[in-house]
Amino acid sequence: MNPIPSFIELDRLIQQLRAQCLRQDAPPILESEWKRLKHCSQYLHDSCHATSLELGQISSALAGLLTLLDQSEIEHLDREQAYCLLEPFTRRLQQSYRQLQELS
């Protein structure tokens, strides 16, 4: 079993905590902790989804760039042209990396 729970497992755990909150003998703090956990789970899910979309776009763009570079008509690419092609990807990858770092 993976030590890091999936979002499905996390949702199941949140629902189990909610069921415990609804019991009459449950401590009142469970309700506030349940709300906080649910909010954190949604934030993580949204952040991972946004980062995944960003990385997917970068991956597709890089694949297109590789296809372009593989074309036989391009025989020479100077340093400045290569920089101009790759610099936007570098910035986007760095931004996605920072977003993932914030989650960990």
Coordinates of C-alpha atoms in Angstrom, one line a residue:
M1 CA 0.0 0.0 0.0
N2 CA 1.2 3.5 -0.9
P3 CA 2.1 5.4 2.3
I4 CA 0.7 8.6 0.7
P5 CA -3.1 8.4 0.5
S6 CA -4.8 9.2 -2.8
F7 CA -7.5 11.8 -3.0
I8 CA -10.1 9.0 -3.0
E9 CA -8.7 7.6 0.3
L10 CA -8.5 11.1 1.8
D11 CA -12.1 11.8 0.9
R12 CA -13.1 8.5 2.5
L13 CA -11.2 9.4 5.7
I14 CA -12.9 12.8 5.7
Q15 CA -16.3 11.2 5.4
Q16 CA -15.5 8.8 8.3
L17 CA -14.5 11.8 10.4
R18 CA -17.8 13.5 9.4
A19 CA -19.7 10.4 10.5
Q20 CA -17.9 10.6 13.9
C21 CA -18.8 14.3 14.2
L22 CA -22.5 13.5 13.8
R23 CA -22.5 11.2 16.8
Q24 CA -24.1 12.8 19.9
D25 CA -21.2 12.0 22.1
A26 CA -18.6 13.4 19.7
P27 CA -16.4 16.2 21.1
P28 CA -17.3 19.6 19.5
I29 CA -13.7 20.1 18.3
L30 CA -14.2 17.2 15.8
E31 CA -16.6 19.4 13.7
S32 CA -14.1 22.3 13.4
E33 CA -11.3 19.8 12.6
W34 CA -13.5 18.1 10.0
K35 CA -14.1 21.5 8.3
R36 CA -10.5 22.4 8.3
L37 CA -9.4 19.0 6.9
K38 CA -12.1 19.2 4.2
H39 CA -10.9 22.7 3.2
C40 CA -7.2 21.5 3.1
S41 CA -8.2 18.5 1.0
Q42 CA -10.0 20.7 -1.5
Y43 CA -7.0 23.1 -1.7
L44 CA -4.6 20.2 -2.3
H45 CA -6.9 18.7 -4.9
D46 CA -7.3 22.0 -6.7
S47 CA -3.5 22.8 -6.6
C48 CA -2.5 19.4 -7.9
H49 CA -5.1 19.6 -10.7
A50 CA -3.8 23.1 -11.8
T51 CA -0.2 21.9 -11.6
S52 CA -1.0 18.8 -13.6
L53 CA -2.7 20.9 -16.3
E54 CA 0.3 23.2 -16.5
L55 CA 2.7 20.3 -16.7
G56 CA 0.6 18.7 -19.4
Q57 CA 0.6 21.9 -21.5
I58 CA 4.4 22.2 -21.1
S59 CA 4.8 18.5 -22.1
S60 CA 2.7 19.0 -25.2
A61 CA 4.5 22.2 -26.2
L62 CA 7.9 20.5 -25.7
A63 CA 6.8 17.6 -27.9
G64 CA 5.8 20.1 -30.6
L65 CA 9.2 21.8 -30.2
L66 CA 11.0 18.5 -30.7
T67 CA 8.9 17.8 -33.8
L68 CA 9.8 21.2 -35.1
L69 CA 13.5 20.6 -34.4
D70 CA 13.4 17.2 -36.0
Q71 CA 12.3 18.6 -39.3
S72 CA 14.9 18.3 -42.0
E73 CA 14.5 22.0 -43.1
I74 CA 16.0 23.2 -39.8
E75 CA 19.7 22.6 -40.3
H76 CA 21.1 25.3 -38.1
L77 CA 19.8 26.8 -34.8
D78 CA 22.0 29.4 -33.1
R79 CA 22.2 29.9 -29.4
E80 CA 19.9 32.9 -29.3
Q81 CA 17.2 31.1 -31.2
A82 CA 17.4 28.1 -28.9
Y83 CA 17.2 30.3 -25.9
C84 CA 14.1 32.0 -27.3
L85 CA 12.5 28.7 -27.9
L86 CA 13.3 27.2 -24.5
E87 CA 13.2 30.1 -22.1
P88 CA 9.3 30.2 -21.8
F89 CA 9.3 26.5 -20.9
T90 CA 12.0 27.0 -18.3
R91 CA 9.9 29.7 -16.6
R92 CA 6.8 27.6 -16.6
L93 CA 8.6 24.6 -15.3
Q94 CA 10.1 26.7 -12.5
Q95 CA 6.7 28.0 -11.6
S96 CA 5.1 24.5 -11.5
Y97 CA 8.0 23.3 -9.4
R98 CA 7.5 26.1 -6.9
Q99 CA 3.8 25.3 -6.7
L100 CA 4.6 21.6 -6.0
Q101 CA 7.1 22.7 -3.4
E102 CA 4.4 24.7 -1.6
L103 CA 2.3 21.6 -1.4
S104 CA 5.0 19.5 0.2

